[in-house]
Tab-separated table of C-alpha atoms in Angstrom:
chain	number	residue	atom	x	y	z
N	1264	UNK	CA	98.825	-24.278	71.105
N	1265	UNK	CA	96.099	-23.592	68.539
N	1266	UNK	CA	92.584	-22.986	69.853
N	1267	UNK	CA	89.683	-24.399	67.967
N	1268	UNK	CA	87.469	-21.902	66.193
N	1269	UNK	CA	84.015	-21.603	67.732
N	1270	UNK	CA	81.131	-21.812	65.278
N	1271	UNK	CA	78.972	-18.810	66.105
N	1272	UNK	CA	76.855	-18.916	63.006
N	1273	UNK	CA	73.165	-18.234	63.545
N	1274	UNK	CA	70.889	-21.241	63.049
N	1275	UNK	CA	69.184	-21.409	59.687
N	1276	UNK	CA	65.509	-20.609	59.183
N	1277	UNK	CA	64.629	-24.289	58.922
N	1278	UNK	CA	66.518	-25.030	62.135
N	1279	UNK	CA	64.676	-22.279	63.983
N	1280	UNK	CA	61.338	-23.554	62.644
N	1281	UNK	CA	62.147	-27.089	63.838
N	1282	UNK	CA	62.675	-26.058	67.468
N	1283	UNK	CA	60.128	-27.133	70.085
N	1284	UNK	CA	59.402	-23.503	71.016
N	1285	UNK	CA	59.069	-22.436	67.384
N	1286	UNK	CA	55.907	-20.548	66.447
N	1287	UNK	CA	55.557	-22.700	63.325
N	1288	UNK	CA	55.576	-25.907	65.418
N	1289	UNK	CA	52.728	-24.545	67.542
N	1290	UNK	CA	50.467	-23.739	64.608
N	1291	UNK	CA	47.431	-25.938	64.030
N	1292	UNK	CA	48.750	-27.805	61.009
N	1293	UNK	CA	45.647	-29.939	60.489
N	1294	UNK	CA	43.447	-26.854	60.218
N	1295	UNK	CA	45.848	-25.234	57.758
N	1296	UNK	CA	45.922	-28.382	55.618
N	1297	UNK	CA	42.111	-28.492	55.576
N	1298	UNK	CA	41.900	-24.804	54.619
N	1299	UNK	CA	44.510	-25.336	51.873
N	1300	UNK	CA	42.543	-28.299	50.547
N	1301	UNK	CA	39.347	-26.247	50.442
N	1302	UNK	CA	41.147	-23.432	48.613
N	1303	UNK	CA	42.497	-25.867	46.002
N	1304	UNK	CA	39.078	-27.440	45.482
N	1305	UNK	CA	37.517	-23.979	45.284
N	1306	UNK	CA	40.029	-22.918	42.620
N	1307	UNK	CA	39.169	-25.967	40.481
N	1308	UNK	CA	35.440	-25.333	40.868
N	1309	UNK	CA	35.794	-21.637	40.017
N	1310	UNK	CA	37.751	-22.597	36.901
N	1311	UNK	CA	35.103	-25.075	35.812
N	1312	UNK	CA	32.193	-22.698	36.426
N	1313	UNK	CA	33.690	-19.600	34.769
N	1314	UNK	CA	35.841	-20.870	31.889
N	1315	UNK	CA	32.981	-20.781	29.352
N	1316	UNK	CA	31.964	-17.162	29.854
N	1317	UNK	CA	34.712	-15.205	31.655
N	1318	UNK	CA	37.485	-13.586	29.557
N	1319	UNK	CA	40.339	-15.970	28.753
N	1320	UNK	CA	40.505	-19.746	28.875
N	1321	UNK	CA	41.117	-19.801	32.625
N	1322	UNK	CA	37.972	-17.878	33.562
N	1323	UNK	CA	38.289	-16.077	36.872
N	1324	UNK	CA	40.972	-18.399	38.215
N	1325	UNK	CA	43.814	-15.866	38.044
N	1326	UNK	CA	41.855	-13.296	40.013
N	1327	UNK	CA	40.743	-15.980	42.445
N	1328	UNK	CA	44.341	-17.112	42.981
N	1329	UNK	CA	45.377	-13.493	43.554
N	1330	UNK	CA	42.625	-13.122	46.151
N	1331	UNK	CA	43.776	-16.290	47.889
N	1332	UNK	CA	47.417	-15.166	47.845
N	1333	UNK	CA	46.529	-11.828	49.437
N	1334	UNK	CA	44.311	-13.609	51.948
N	1335	UNK	CA	47.108	-16.008	52.904
N	1336	UNK	CA	49.453	-13.070	53.525
N	1337	UNK	CA	46.799	-11.412	55.703
N	1338	UNK	CA	46.299	-14.698	57.558
N	1339	UNK	CA	50.036	-14.939	58.259
N	1340	UNK	CA	50.292	-11.348	59.448
N	1341	UNK	CA	47.341	-11.753	61.831
N	1342	UNK	CA	48.722	-15.048	63.162
N	1343	UNK	CA	51.957	-13.248	64.119
N	1344	UNK	CA	50.118	-10.814	66.407
N	1345	UNK	CA	49.408	-11.761	70.012
N	1346	UNK	CA	45.634	-12.128	70.091
N	1347	UNK	CA	45.495	-10.650	73.602
N	1348	UNK	CA	47.048	-7.449	72.297
N	1349	UNK	CA	44.269	-7.302	69.710
N	1350	UNK	CA	41.875	-6.237	72.453
N	1351	UNK	CA	43.440	-2.782	72.209
N	1352	UNK	CA	42.823	-2.668	68.450
N	1353	UNK	CA	39.278	-4.054	68.540
N	1354	UNK	CA	37.552	-0.622	68.756
N	1355	UNK	CA	39.628	0.683	65.833
N	1356	UNK	CA	38.844	-2.364	63.676
N	1357	UNK	CA	35.161	-2.030	64.544
N	1358	UNK	CA	35.041	1.682	63.719
N	1359	UNK	CA	36.820	1.062	60.399
N	1360	UNK	CA	34.240	-1.593	59.525
N	1361	UNK	CA	31.427	0.867	60.294
N	1362	UNK	CA	33.149	3.446	58.105
N	1363	UNK	CA	33.201	0.950	55.243
N	1364	UNK	CA	29.503	0.180	55.711
N	1365	UNK	CA	28.756	3.892	55.739
N	1366	UNK	CA	30.697	4.498	52.511
N	1367	UNK	CA	28.573	1.874	50.763
N	1368	UNK	CA	25.520	4.057	51.349
N	1369	UNK	CA	27.192	7.039	49.664
N	1370	UNK	CA	27.626	7.572	45.900
N	1371	UNK	CA	30.779	5.434	46.195
N	1372	UNK	CA	28.592	2.368	46.700
N	1373	UNK	CA	27.518	0.110	43.845
N	1374	UNK	CA	24.654	-2.340	43.403
N	1375	UNK	CA	25.448	-5.916	42.357
N	1376	UNK	CA	22.788	-8.659	42.192
N	1377	UNK	CA	20.194	-6.464	43.865
N	1378	UNK	CA	22.309	-5.588	46.908
N	1379	UNK	CA	23.935	-2.177	47.349
N	1380	UNK	CA	26.880	-3.707	49.220
N	1381	UNK	CA	29.938	-2.930	47.142
N	1382	UNK	CA	32.582	-0.278	46.571
N	1383	UNK	CA	34.134	-0.458	43.090
N	1384	UNK	CA	37.908	-0.014	42.976
N	1385	UNK	CA	38.443	-0.204	39.236
N	1386	UNK	CA	40.238	-2.817	37.186
N	1387	UNK	CA	37.448	-5.305	37.816
N	1388	UNK	CA	38.002	-5.280	41.589
N	1389	UNK	CA	35.426	-4.444	44.229
N	1390	UNK	CA	35.253	-4.500	48.042
N	1391	UNK	CA	32.327	-5.680	50.153
N	1392	UNK	CA	32.726	-3.972	53.554
N	1393	UNK	CA	30.049	-6.142	55.172
N	1394	UNK	CA	32.492	-9.087	55.089
N	1395	UNK	CA	35.035	-7.157	57.153
N	1396	UNK	CA	32.189	-6.112	59.447
N	1397	UNK	CA	31.998	-9.746	60.600
N	1398	UNK	CA	35.566	-9.535	61.894
N	1399	UNK	CA	35.027	-6.080	63.395
N	1400	UNK	CA	31.860	-7.117	65.222
N	1401	UNK	CA	33.282	-10.336	66.643
N	1402	UNK	CA	36.382	-8.536	67.971
N	1403	UNK	CA	34.428	-5.736	69.656
N	1404	UNK	CA	31.921	-8.245	71.069
N	1405	UNK	CA	34.719	-10.412	72.477
N	1406	UNK	CA	36.463	-7.366	73.936
N	1407	UNK	CA	33.327	-6.149	75.708
N	1408	UNK	CA	32.217	-9.543	77.028
N	1409	UNK	CA	35.650	-10.825	78.059
N	1410	UNK	CA	35.765	-8.787	81.278
N	1411	UNK	CA	33.576	-10.512	83.913
N	1412	UNK	CA	31.714	-8.663	86.615
N	1413	UNK	CA	33.327	-8.601	90.050
N	1414	UNK	CA	32.716	-11.810	91.956
N	1415	UNK	CA	31.241	-13.699	88.989
N	1416	UNK	CA	32.234	-15.232	85.679
N	1417	UNK	CA	29.487	-13.436	83.743
N	1418	UNK	CA	30.007	-10.180	81.823
N	1419	UNK	CA	28.743	-6.917	83.254
N	1420	UNK	CA	25.322	-5.750	82.119
N	1421	UNK	CA	26.769	-2.494	80.775
N	1422	UNK	CA	29.144	-4.490	78.565
N	1423	UNK	CA	26.303	-6.693	77.325
N	1424	UNK	CA	24.317	-3.563	76.476
N	1425	UNK	CA	27.244	-2.041	74.598
N	1426	UNK	CA	27.731	-5.292	72.655
N	1427	UNK	CA	24.057	-5.274	71.653
N	1428	UNK	CA	24.304	-1.617	70.596
N	1429	UNK	CA	27.364	-2.392	68.464
N	1430	UNK	CA	25.543	-5.310	66.865
N	1431	UNK	CA	22.409	-3.236	66.285
N	1432	UNK	CA	24.336	-0.491	64.489
N	1433	UNK	CA	26.230	-2.980	62.315
N	1434	UNK	CA	23.172	-5.050	61.404
N	1435	UNK	CA	21.156	-1.895	60.754
N	1436	UNK	CA	23.719	-0.575	58.267
N	1437	UNK	CA	23.847	-3.958	56.523
N	1438	UNK	CA	20.045	-4.157	56.270
N	1439	UNK	CA	19.997	-0.739	54.585
N	1440	UNK	CA	21.902	-2.265	51.647
N	1441	UNK	CA	19.907	-4.664	51.989
N	1442	UNK	CA	21.898	-7.859	52.668
N	1443	UNK	CA	19.781	-10.267	54.678
N	1444	UNK	CA	22.288	-13.140	54.555
N	1445	UNK	CA	25.153	-11.131	56.053
N	1446	UNK	CA	22.798	-9.632	58.637
N	1447	UNK	CA	21.907	-13.164	59.738
N	1448	UNK	CA	25.610	-14.030	60.124
N	1449	UNK	CA	26.171	-10.879	62.195
N	1450	UNK	CA	23.235	-11.836	64.425
N	1451	UNK	CA	24.727	-15.309	64.909
N	1452	UNK	CA	28.119	-13.793	65.797
N	1453	UNK	CA	26.460	-11.636	68.455
N	1454	UNK	CA	24.373	-14.486	69.838
N	1455	UNK	CA	27.406	-16.782	69.971
N	1456	UNK	CA	29.408	-14.197	71.894
N	1457	UNK	CA	26.619	-13.773	74.434
N	1458	UNK	CA	26.147	-17.505	74.975
N	1459	UNK	CA	29.876	-18.285	75.222
N	1460	UNK	CA	30.427	-15.410	77.657
N	1461	UNK	CA	27.921	-16.981	80.051
N	1462	UNK	CA	25.133	-14.407	80.242
N	1463	UNK	CA	22.060	-15.485	82.172
N	1464	UNK	CA	19.598	-17.805	80.431
N	1465	UNK	CA	16.756	-15.395	81.147
N	1466	UNK	CA	18.514	-12.713	79.139
N	1467	UNK	CA	19.140	-15.159	76.278
N	1468	UNK	CA	15.440	-16.099	76.298
N	1469	UNK	CA	14.417	-12.433	76.310
N	1470	UNK	CA	16.745	-11.596	73.420
N	1471	UNK	CA	15.451	-14.613	71.481
N	1472	UNK	CA	11.896	-13.352	71.964
N	1473	UNK	CA	12.891	-9.865	70.796
N	1474	UNK	CA	14.637	-11.334	67.752
N	1475	UNK	CA	11.539	-13.373	66.927
N	1476	UNK	CA	9.347	-10.285	67.167
N	1477	UNK	CA	11.824	-8.447	64.932
N	1478	UNK	CA	11.589	-11.147	62.269
N	1479	UNK	CA	7.798	-11.011	62.473
N	1480	UNK	CA	7.865	-7.219	62.097
N	1481	UNK	CA	10.129	-7.470	59.042
N	1482	UNK	CA	7.613	-9.689	57.261
N	1483	UNK	CA	4.487	-7.985	58.600
N	1484	UNK	CA	5.572	-4.489	57.573
N	1485	UNK	CA	7.006	-5.796	54.275
N	1486	UNK	CA	10.517	-4.503	54.928
N	1487	UNK	CA	12.144	-7.046	52.602
N	1488	UNK	CA	12.841	-6.449	48.938
N	1489	UNK	CA	10.575	-8.285	46.434
N	1490	UNK	CA	13.394	-10.639	45.366
N	1491	UNK	CA	14.006	-11.598	48.997
N	1492	UNK	CA	10.332	-12.422	49.517
N	1493	UNK	CA	10.427	-14.456	46.291
N	1494	UNK	CA	13.316	-16.514	47.673
N	1495	UNK	CA	11.302	-17.524	50.724
N	1496	UNK	CA	8.332	-18.316	48.493
N	1497	UNK	CA	10.495	-20.584	46.356
N	1498	UNK	CA	11.838	-22.292	49.486
N	1499	UNK	CA	8.354	-23.143	50.719
N	1500	UNK	CA	7.285	-24.460	47.301
N	1501	UNK	CA	9.925	-24.545	44.518
N	1502	UNK	CA	7.331	-25.832	42.046
N	1503	UNK	CA	5.224	-22.676	42.342
N	1504	UNK	CA	7.251	-21.042	39.569
N	1505	UNK	CA	10.058	-23.360	38.326
N	1506	UNK	CA	11.034	-20.896	35.594
N	1507	UNK	CA	10.883	-17.857	37.858
N	1508	UNK	CA	11.431	-17.639	41.614
N	1509	UNK	CA	11.940	-21.401	41.915
N	1510	UNK	CA	14.433	-21.623	39.052
N	1511	UNK	CA	17.606	-21.472	41.167
N	1512	UNK	CA	16.436	-24.139	43.602
N	1513	UNK	CA	15.216	-26.460	40.861
N	1514	UNK	CA	18.377	-26.237	38.769
N	1515	UNK	CA	20.551	-26.602	41.848
N	1516	UNK	CA	18.901	-29.890	42.777
N	1517	UNK	CA	19.199	-31.133	39.189
N	1518	UNK	CA	22.927	-30.331	39.111
N	1519	UNK	CA	23.700	-32.025	42.430
N	1520	UNK	CA	21.527	-35.044	41.704
N	1521	UNK	CA	23.031	-35.616	38.265
N	1522	UNK	CA	26.486	-36.070	39.790
N	1523	UNK	CA	25.394	-39.284	41.528
N	1524	UNK	CA	28.193	-41.055	43.451
N	1525	UNK	CA	31.411	-40.181	41.609
N	1526	UNK	CA	30.375	-37.184	39.506
N	1527	UNK	CA	30.877	-36.395	35.843
N	1528	UNK	CA	34.487	-35.329	36.230
N	1529	UNK	CA	36.087	-31.887	36.324
N	1530	UNK	CA	34.814	-29.722	33.423
N	1531	UNK	CA	32.305	-32.451	32.550
N	1532	UNK	CA	29.170	-31.054	34.177
N	1533	UNK	CA	26.426	-30.182	31.712
N	1534	UNK	CA	24.576	-27.935	34.158
N	1535	UNK	CA	27.810	-26.128	34.953
N	1536	UNK	CA	28.984	-25.750	31.363
N	1537	UNK	CA	25.540	-24.635	30.218
N	1538	UNK	CA	25.272	-22.095	33.063
N	1539	UNK	CA	21.863	-23.381	34.084
N	1540	UNK	CA	22.527	-22.499	37.731
N	1541	UNK	CA	22.993	-18.727	38.260
N	1542	UNK	CA	25.936	-17.485	40.352
N	1543	UNK	CA	27.450	-20.957	40.263
N	1544	UNK	CA	30.960	-19.705	41.033
N	1545	UNK	CA	29.881	-17.887	44.210
N	1546	UNK	CA	26.733	-18.734	46.173
N	1547	UNK	CA	25.992	-21.995	44.327
N	1548	UNK	CA	29.516	-23.376	43.967
N	1549	UNK	CA	28.524	-26.462	45.979
N	1550	UNK	CA	26.390	-27.514	43.001
N	1551	UNK	CA	29.545	-27.675	40.868
N	1552	UNK	CA	31.144	-29.984	43.435
N	1553	UNK	CA	28.025	-32.156	43.475
N	1554	UNK	CA	27.749	-32.420	39.697
N	1555	UNK	CA	31.421	-32.866	38.782
N	1556	UNK	CA	32.831	-34.604	41.895
N	1557	UNK	CA	29.659	-36.434	42.892
N	1558	UNK	CA	28.470	-37.408	46.340
N	1559	UNK	CA	31.963	-38.418	47.451
N	1560	UNK	CA	33.437	-35.088	46.351
N	1561	UNK	CA	30.694	-33.150	48.093
N	1562	UNK	CA	31.216	-35.132	51.290
N	1563	UNK	CA	34.944	-34.415	51.057
N	1564	UNK	CA	34.232	-30.673	51.020
N	1565	UNK	CA	31.947	-31.018	54.039
N	1566	UNK	CA	34.530	-33.124	55.904
N	1567	UNK	CA	37.274	-30.551	55.301
N	1568	UNK	CA	34.987	-27.798	56.579
N	1569	UNK	CA	34.160	-30.005	59.561
N	1570	UNK	CA	37.876	-30.369	60.347
N	1571	UNK	CA	38.235	-26.579	60.390
N	1572	UNK	CA	35.291	-26.311	62.788
N	1573	UNK	CA	36.484	-29.086	65.107
N	1574	UNK	CA	40.006	-27.683	65.303
N	1575	UNK	CA	38.543	-24.255	66.006
N	1576	UNK	CA	36.479	-25.718	68.858
N	1577	UNK	CA	39.605	-27.370	70.251
N	1578	UNK	CA	41.425	-24.038	70.189
N	1579	UNK	CA	38.512	-22.330	71.947
N	1580	UNK	CA	38.320	-25.043	74.608
N	1581	UNK	CA	42.045	-25.061	75.364
N	1582	UNK	CA	42.488	-21.286	75.431
N	1583	UNK	CA	43.025	-20.042	78.983
N	1584	UNK	CA	41.847	-16.452	78.574
N	1585	UNK	CA	38.273	-15.347	78.022
N	1586	UNK	CA	38.993	-13.047	75.083
N	1587	UNK	CA	40.662	-15.813	73.081
N	1588	UNK	CA	37.889	-18.272	73.901
N	1589	UNK	CA	35.246	-15.792	72.802
N	1590	UNK	CA	37.019	-14.974	69.529
N	1591	UNK	CA	37.666	-18.629	68.637
N	1592	UNK	CA	34.196	-19.821	69.607
N	1593	UNK	CA	32.502	-17.009	67.714
N	1594	UNK	CA	34.523	-17.720	64.556
N	1595	UNK	CA	33.498	-21.383	64.708
N	1596	UNK	CA	29.823	-20.410	64.997
N	1597	UNK	CA	30.233	-17.983	62.077
N	1598	UNK	CA	31.787	-20.640	59.804
N	1599	UNK	CA	29.333	-23.337	60.913
N	1600	UNK	CA	26.255	-21.191	60.300
N	1601	UNK	CA	27.448	-19.933	56.918
N	1602	UNK	CA	28.379	-23.457	55.799
N	1603	UNK	CA	25.014	-24.849	56.863
N	1604	UNK	CA	23.075	-22.106	55.099
N	1605	UNK	CA	25.109	-22.342	51.864
N	1606	UNK	CA	25.005	-26.135	51.574
N	1607	UNK	CA	21.416	-26.207	52.807
N	1608	UNK	CA	20.127	-23.793	50.175
N	1609	UNK	CA	21.742	-25.824	47.360
N	1610	UNK	CA	20.036	-29.045	48.475
N	1611	UNK	CA	16.693	-27.382	49.210
N	1612	UNK	CA	16.546	-27.466	53.015
N	1613	UNK	CA	17.206	-23.742	53.501
N	1614	UNK	CA	16.029	-20.609	51.657
N	1615	UNK	CA	18.395	-18.842	49.262
N	1616	UNK	CA	20.172	-16.061	51.140
N	1617	UNK	CA	23.273	-15.309	49.072
N	1618	UNK	CA	25.955	-16.515	51.478
N	1619	UNK	CA	29.195	-17.898	49.959
N	1620	UNK	CA	30.744	-21.196	51.021
N	1621	UNK	CA	33.804	-20.430	53.216
N	1622	UNK	CA	37.181	-20.948	51.470
N	1623	UNK	CA	35.519	-22.397	48.356
N	1624	UNK	CA	33.339	-19.730	46.723
N	1625	UNK	CA	34.789	-17.052	44.489
N	1626	UNK	CA	35.038	-13.636	46.118
N	1627	UNK	CA	37.854	-11.368	47.198
N	1628	UNK	CA	36.549	-9.697	50.352
N	1629	UNK	CA	34.916	-12.883	51.644
N	1630	UNK	CA	38.185	-14.773	51.099
N	1631	UNK	CA	40.112	-12.080	52.972
N	1632	UNK	CA	37.695	-12.139	55.924
N	1633	UNK	CA	37.709	-15.950	56.133
N	1634	UNK	CA	41.504	-16.195	56.075
N	1635	UNK	CA	41.874	-13.346	58.592
N	1636	UNK	CA	39.588	-15.363	60.875
N	1637	UNK	CA	41.851	-18.402	60.393
N	1638	UNK	CA	44.789	-16.168	61.280
N	1639	UNK	CA	43.019	-15.197	64.502
N	1640	UNK	CA	42.501	-18.865	65.361
N	1641	UNK	CA	46.165	-19.597	64.721
N	1642	UNK	CA	47.228	-16.619	66.853
N	1643	UNK	CA	45.136	-17.973	69.729
N	1644	UNK	CA	46.555	-21.477	69.252
N	1645	UNK	CA	50.140	-20.237	69.304
N	1646	UNK	CA	49.698	-18.059	72.398
N	1647	UNK	CA	46.933	-19.814	74.279
N	1648	UNK	CA	48.573	-19.396	77.700
N	1649	UNK	CA	47.548	-16.363	79.805
N	1650	UNK	CA	49.901	-13.535	80.684
N	1651	UNK	CA	52.193	-14.315	83.599
């Protein structure tokens, strides 16, 4: 009697991915699709805004694609790590981010566009440690505030104090560069962590008062650089000097308005081709979308960013451990604030602060930080249940 051979072959990769308990099946696919769409749109806009002046016919697209590829790999690696185990690595990540900020203030640092925020690596590549500081600060803040005091769901006062100290050191190092836009994002990350963790309203009110006094002191003692003061002046009245401090705002509005409903088509924007808007591939990339893709294209970008934010909120709400909720909620506040400031400054409702548009603007370190944050969200989504 002949026995049948038993097929003991291991299931293929596709078969393992299709299983109900597969990590791939538990990823937030809608968020990933939205992020991919933003990256594709960003690549097209970077090509359009740099092809006339950057070396080669493709402008900075090749470098931008390389940055995105590296960022996607980093996103995947972070998504594979259990976010609850990241609590152990949070102090190390935070200390490494402080080290990077400290190196900027040494002779290794370089000044670009008036901000001493970069470390040149050679070959046309540079690193901006303040972008990684966003990730470092949100992880250490979440770690400190995730442990509630005994008998309550609020964090201990000592942990709140340590979180504020960590934020103060990080923001202080960034302001020495100076980089007001990134400092504002870091302040929002800290505030979001405190609010989500459930600290008392009286403490929130007190910290808000202190922050307001700090802003007043910055202006009263003239701690801002002249170009930063000029940006606020142009925001209050762009017509005060349309060829000087108000030039960026004026040209930005012209570019967006000229796109009308459907835009002038990719590579067809006169403002973009003529380089009338400075830094159009980074801080002002939304003007390229407005001019070449029109109102509908601009709304599409905003909708895709909105999908990322809404899916992030869903992940934060459904997570069953405090650390994951804090990380996810803080990332959403980070992306929301930076999106509002970037889009707002291009349409004239916010002052120019030099913040890139997440997933769309050109920039290596910013792309890495944004995609690492997406990886954190995916890690929380995949392993949202608490330890047994």
